[in-house]
mmCIF file of C-alpha atoms in Angstrom:
data_model
loop_
_atom_site.group_PDB
_atom_site.id
_atom_site.type_symbol
_atom_site.label_atom_id
_atom_site.label_comp_id
_atom_site.label_asym_id
_atom_site.label_seq_id
_atom_site.Cartn_x
_atom_site.Cartn_y
_atom_site.Cartn_z
ATOM 1 C CA MET A 23 97.642 105.229 106.432
ATOM 2 C CA ASN A 24 97.637 101.471 106.891
ATOM 3 C CA ILE A 25 96.336 99.662 109.982
ATOM 4 C CA ILE A 26 99.760 98.968 111.517
ATOM 5 C CA LEU A 27 100.725 102.626 111.331
ATOM 6 C CA ARG A 28 97.393 103.593 112.919
ATOM 7 C CA VAL A 29 97.900 101.189 115.832
ATOM 8 C CA LEU A 30 101.420 102.510 116.377
ATOM 9 C CA LEU A 31 100.077 106.060 116.264
ATOM 10 C CA ALA A 32 97.468 105.189 118.907
ATOM 11 C CA VAL A 33 100.135 103.705 121.213
ATOM 12 C CA TYR A 34 102.387 106.699 120.581
ATOM 13 C CA ALA A 35 99.533 109.112 121.347
ATOM 14 C CA PHE A 36 98.719 107.235 124.565
ATOM 15 C CA PHE A 37 102.272 107.541 125.892
ATOM 16 C CA LEU A 38 102.495 111.133 124.718
ATOM 17 C CA THR A 39 99.311 111.844 126.704
ATOM 18 C CA ILE A 40 100.902 110.370 129.826
ATOM 19 C CA ALA A 41 104.032 112.481 129.263
ATOM 20 C CA SER A 42 101.963 115.650 128.826
ATOM 21 C CA MET A 43 99.972 114.893 132.011
ATOM 22 C CA PHE A 44 103.295 114.479 133.831
ATOM 23 C CA ALA A 45 104.454 117.846 132.444
ATOM 24 C CA MET A 46 101.230 119.498 133.667
ATOM 25 C CA LEU A 47 101.656 117.883 137.076
ATOM 26 C CA VAL A 48 105.249 119.159 137.296
ATOM 27 C CA THR A 49 104.060 122.743 136.695
ATOM 28 C CA ILE A 50 101.690 122.415 139.643
ATOM 29 C CA ARG A 51 104.120 120.620 141.975
ATOM 30 C CA SER A 52 107.760 121.096 140.978
ATOM 31 C CA ASP A 53 109.077 118.767 143.697
ATOM 32 C CA ILE A 54 107.716 115.813 141.652
ATOM 33 C CA LEU A 55 110.344 116.532 138.992
ATOM 34 C CA THR A 56 113.116 116.483 141.584
ATOM 35 C CA ASP A 57 111.827 113.220 143.071
ATOM 36 C CA THR A 58 111.525 111.631 139.626
ATOM 37 C CA TYR A 59 115.016 112.737 138.641
ATOM 38 C CA THR A 60 116.474 111.367 141.893
ATOM 39 C CA TYR A 61 114.687 108.033 141.401
ATOM 40 C CA LEU A 62 115.831 107.712 137.778
ATOM 41 C CA TYR A 63 119.426 108.640 138.628
ATOM 42 C CA ASN A 64 119.795 106.414 141.702
ATOM 43 C CA GLU A 65 117.656 103.396 140.785
ATOM 44 C CA VAL A 66 117.379 103.136 137.000
ATOM 45 C CA LEU A 67 120.595 104.600 135.602
ATOM 46 C CA ALA A 68 122.775 103.088 138.338
ATOM 47 C CA ASN A 69 121.789 99.564 137.281
ATOM 48 C CA ARG A 70 122.704 98.248 133.844
ATOM 49 C CA ASN A 71 119.524 96.302 132.936
ATOM 50 C CA PRO A 72 116.952 99.062 133.538
ATOM 51 C CA SER A 73 119.077 101.575 131.644
ATOM 52 C CA ILE A 74 119.246 99.218 128.630
ATOM 53 C CA VAL A 75 115.451 98.847 128.715
ATOM 54 C CA MET A 76 115.057 102.617 129.005
ATOM 55 C CA PHE A 77 117.408 103.119 126.031
ATOM 56 C CA ILE A 78 115.424 100.616 123.931
ATOM 57 C CA ILE A 79 112.116 102.315 124.781
ATOM 58 C CA ALA A 80 113.577 105.739 123.954
ATOM 59 C CA SER A 81 114.909 104.358 120.640
ATOM 60 C CA ILE A 82 111.494 102.938 119.759
ATOM 61 C CA PHE A 83 109.836 106.297 120.419
ATOM 62 C CA PHE A 84 112.513 108.066 118.388
ATOM 63 C CA CYS A 85 111.895 105.707 115.438
ATOM 64 C CA LEU A 86 108.124 106.171 115.761
ATOM 65 C CA SER A 87 108.569 109.938 115.775
ATOM 66 C CA LEU A 88 110.658 109.788 112.604
ATOM 67 C CA THR A 89 108.150 107.424 110.961
ATOM 68 C CA PHE A 90 105.209 109.715 111.645
ATOM 69 C CA LEU A 91 107.185 112.781 110.619
ATOM 70 C CA LEU A 92 108.266 111.238 107.308
ATOM 71 C CA SER A 93 104.827 109.753 106.582
ATOM 72 C CA GLY A 94 103.475 113.291 106.474
ATOM 73 C CA PHE A 95 105.806 114.166 103.609
ATOM 74 C CA LYS A 96 105.168 111.054 101.527
ATOM 75 C CA PRO A 97 103.093 111.875 98.448
ATOM 76 C CA GLU A 98 100.235 109.401 98.507
ATOM 77 C CA GLY A 99 98.443 110.459 95.365
ATOM 78 C CA ASP A 100 94.989 109.285 94.478
ATOM 79 C CA LYS A 101 95.054 105.531 93.930
ATOM 80 C CA LYS A 102 91.476 105.270 92.704
ATOM 81 C CA ALA A 103 91.505 108.075 90.169
ATOM 82 C CA ILE A 104 93.571 109.548 87.383
ATOM 83 C CA ILE A 105 94.106 113.283 87.718
ATOM 84 C CA LYS A 106 94.314 115.396 84.568
ATOM 85 C CA TYR A 107 95.369 119.024 84.907
ATOM 86 C CA ASN A 108 94.340 121.846 82.595
ATOM 87 C CA LYS A 109 94.313 125.646 82.736
ATOM 88 C CA ASN A 110 90.931 125.715 84.517
ATOM 89 C CA GLY A 111 91.814 123.234 87.246
ATOM 90 C CA ASP A 112 92.056 119.505 87.589
ATOM 91 C CA ILE A 113 89.827 116.655 86.452
ATOM 92 C CA ARG A 114 89.622 113.399 88.392
ATOM 93 C CA ILE A 115 88.543 110.340 86.455
ATOM 94 C CA THR A 116 87.925 107.339 88.673
ATOM 95 C CA LEU A 117 89.115 103.888 87.730
ATOM 96 C CA ASN A 118 85.505 102.753 88.079
ATOM 97 C CA SER A 119 84.512 105.150 85.279
ATOM 98 C CA ILE A 120 87.229 103.748 83.044
ATOM 99 C CA GLU A 121 86.065 100.202 83.887
ATOM 100 C CA ASN A 122 82.521 101.100 82.864
ATOM 101 C CA ILE A 123 83.681 102.536 79.529
ATOM 102 C CA ALA A 124 85.754 99.411 78.831
ATOM 103 C CA LEU A 125 82.851 97.188 79.859
ATOM 104 C CA ALA A 126 80.336 98.981 77.648
ATOM 105 C CA THR A 127 82.701 98.867 74.678
ATOM 106 C CA SER A 128 83.519 95.183 75.085
ATOM 107 C CA ARG A 129 79.870 94.181 75.441
ATOM 108 C CA LYS A 130 78.949 95.944 72.176
ATOM 109 C CA LEU A 131 81.136 93.565 70.176
ATOM 110 C CA SER A 132 79.323 90.741 68.439
ATOM 111 C CA GLY A 133 80.375 87.368 69.742
ATOM 112 C CA ILE A 134 80.659 88.478 73.368
ATOM 113 C CA ARG A 135 78.149 86.878 75.717
ATOM 114 C CA ASP A 136 79.383 88.520 78.922
ATOM 115 C CA SER A 137 82.434 90.447 80.064
ATOM 116 C CA LYS A 138 84.068 92.009 83.107
ATOM 117 C CA ALA A 139 86.637 94.795 83.083
ATOM 118 C CA TYR A 140 89.368 95.598 85.587
ATOM 119 C CA VAL A 141 91.573 98.692 85.551
ATOM 120 C CA THR A 142 94.988 99.070 87.166
ATOM 121 C CA LYS A 143 96.636 102.463 87.559
ATOM 122 C CA VAL A 144 100.278 102.672 86.435
ATOM 123 C CA GLY A 145 101.508 106.215 87.023
ATOM 124 C CA GLU A 146 99.247 108.422 84.922
ATOM 125 C CA ASN A 147 98.341 105.547 82.583
ATOM 126 C CA VAL A 148 96.122 102.512 82.999
ATOM 127 C CA ILE A 149 96.210 98.827 82.174
ATOM 128 C CA ILE A 150 92.832 97.306 81.364
ATOM 129 C CA THR A 151 92.042 93.620 81.757
ATOM 130 C CA VAL A 152 88.864 92.328 80.132
ATOM 131 C CA LYS A 153 87.565 88.882 81.046
ATOM 132 C CA ALA A 154 85.012 87.620 78.555
ATOM 133 C CA ILE A 155 82.699 84.731 77.804
ATOM 134 C CA VAL A 156 82.341 84.312 74.053
ATOM 135 C CA LEU A 157 79.749 82.655 71.870
ATOM 136 C CA PRO A 158 80.650 79.399 70.119
ATOM 137 C CA GLU A 159 82.208 79.350 66.643
ATOM 138 C CA ILE A 160 83.844 82.770 67.054
ATOM 139 C CA ASN A 161 87.392 83.422 65.921
ATOM 140 C CA ILE A 162 88.871 84.182 69.341
ATOM 141 C CA PRO A 163 92.172 85.785 68.191
ATOM 142 C CA LEU A 164 90.365 88.188 65.822
ATOM 143 C CA LEU A 165 87.707 89.011 68.413
ATOM 144 C CA SER A 166 90.359 89.591 71.094
ATOM 145 C CA GLU A 167 92.406 91.882 68.865
ATOM 146 C CA ASP A 168 89.280 93.820 67.854
ATOM 147 C CA MET A 169 88.339 94.145 71.531
ATOM 148 C CA GLN A 170 91.805 95.433 72.441
ATOM 149 C CA ILE A 171 91.741 98.071 69.708
ATOM 150 C CA LYS A 172 88.187 99.257 70.424
ATOM 151 C CA VAL A 173 88.519 99.305 74.218
ATOM 152 C CA LYS A 174 91.814 101.209 74.026
ATOM 153 C CA SER A 175 90.517 103.819 71.585
ATOM 154 C CA SER A 176 87.204 104.198 73.422
ATOM 155 C CA VAL A 177 88.849 104.802 76.805
ATOM 156 C CA GLU A 178 91.453 107.173 75.366
ATOM 157 C CA ASP A 179 88.841 109.121 73.366
ATOM 158 C CA CYS A 180 86.378 109.438 76.260
ATOM 159 C CA THR A 181 88.796 110.180 79.090
ATOM 160 C CA GLY A 182 92.060 111.382 77.594
ATOM 161 C CA VAL A 183 93.863 108.822 79.762
ATOM 162 C CA GLN A 184 96.585 106.838 78.009
ATOM 163 C CA VAL A 185 95.988 103.081 77.996
ATOM 164 C CA GLU A 186 99.257 101.197 78.337
ATOM 165 C CA SER A 187 97.752 97.860 77.355
ATOM 166 C CA VAL A 188 94.499 95.959 77.106
ATOM 167 C CA LYS A 189 94.715 92.358 78.228
ATOM 168 C CA VAL A 190 91.968 89.979 77.133
ATOM 169 C CA LEU A 191 91.209 86.766 78.977
ATOM 170 C CA ILE A 192 88.660 84.443 77.412
ATOM 171 C CA GLU A 193 87.238 82.667 80.438
ATOM 172 C CA SER A 194 84.768 80.407 78.723
ATOM 173 C CA ILE A 195 82.789 79.547 75.615
ATOM 174 C CA PHE A 196 79.051 80.021 76.126
ATOM 175 C CA THR A 197 77.143 76.799 75.474
ATOM 176 C CA GLY A 198 73.666 77.953 76.385
ATOM 177 C CA TYR A 199 73.105 75.570 79.237
ATOM 178 C CA LYS A 200 74.768 74.480 82.421
ATOM 179 C CA SER A 201 75.673 70.837 82.438
ATOM 180 C CA SER A 202 75.982 68.924 85.639
ATOM 181 C CA ARG A 203 79.198 66.989 85.500
ATOM 182 C CA VAL A 204 79.498 63.547 86.944
ATOM 183 C CA GLU A 205 82.988 62.528 87.901
#
């Protein structure tokens, strides 16, 4: 549940608490209900402006009620894991685990100085993005294609999760030293 929905739920719960306290008070002293009804009928509903405000407030609470009711039926799913079902139960493989497999595979390749892996869930499949720093004098297209093939097969073999695509971003060429640039 996002933060806006939580704030609205807190406001809704506050006003619902006031309404329930009023209902408890009415059971103790029933003349309060008669007095409240008389006040609402003579003062609020007789005038046009207060009745419009009351209608707007009632509409807001009706919409909030529908929102909270429908949010309970919305299938959230697990956004940080892929769920695989088998006859013995279900297996949850976190996206972090898939990132670590992709990272280990990409770092084993010769010509890679450093790499980072990011995994995005797309339905029951994943998209892997590998950002790498390569050593100089490496054929980048061949290395990238090799990385895509090996990362995809490694993740699919280890987890059973289908990899939709492996995107490779070569961030830099490793030079061995940091130069201070003067502009």
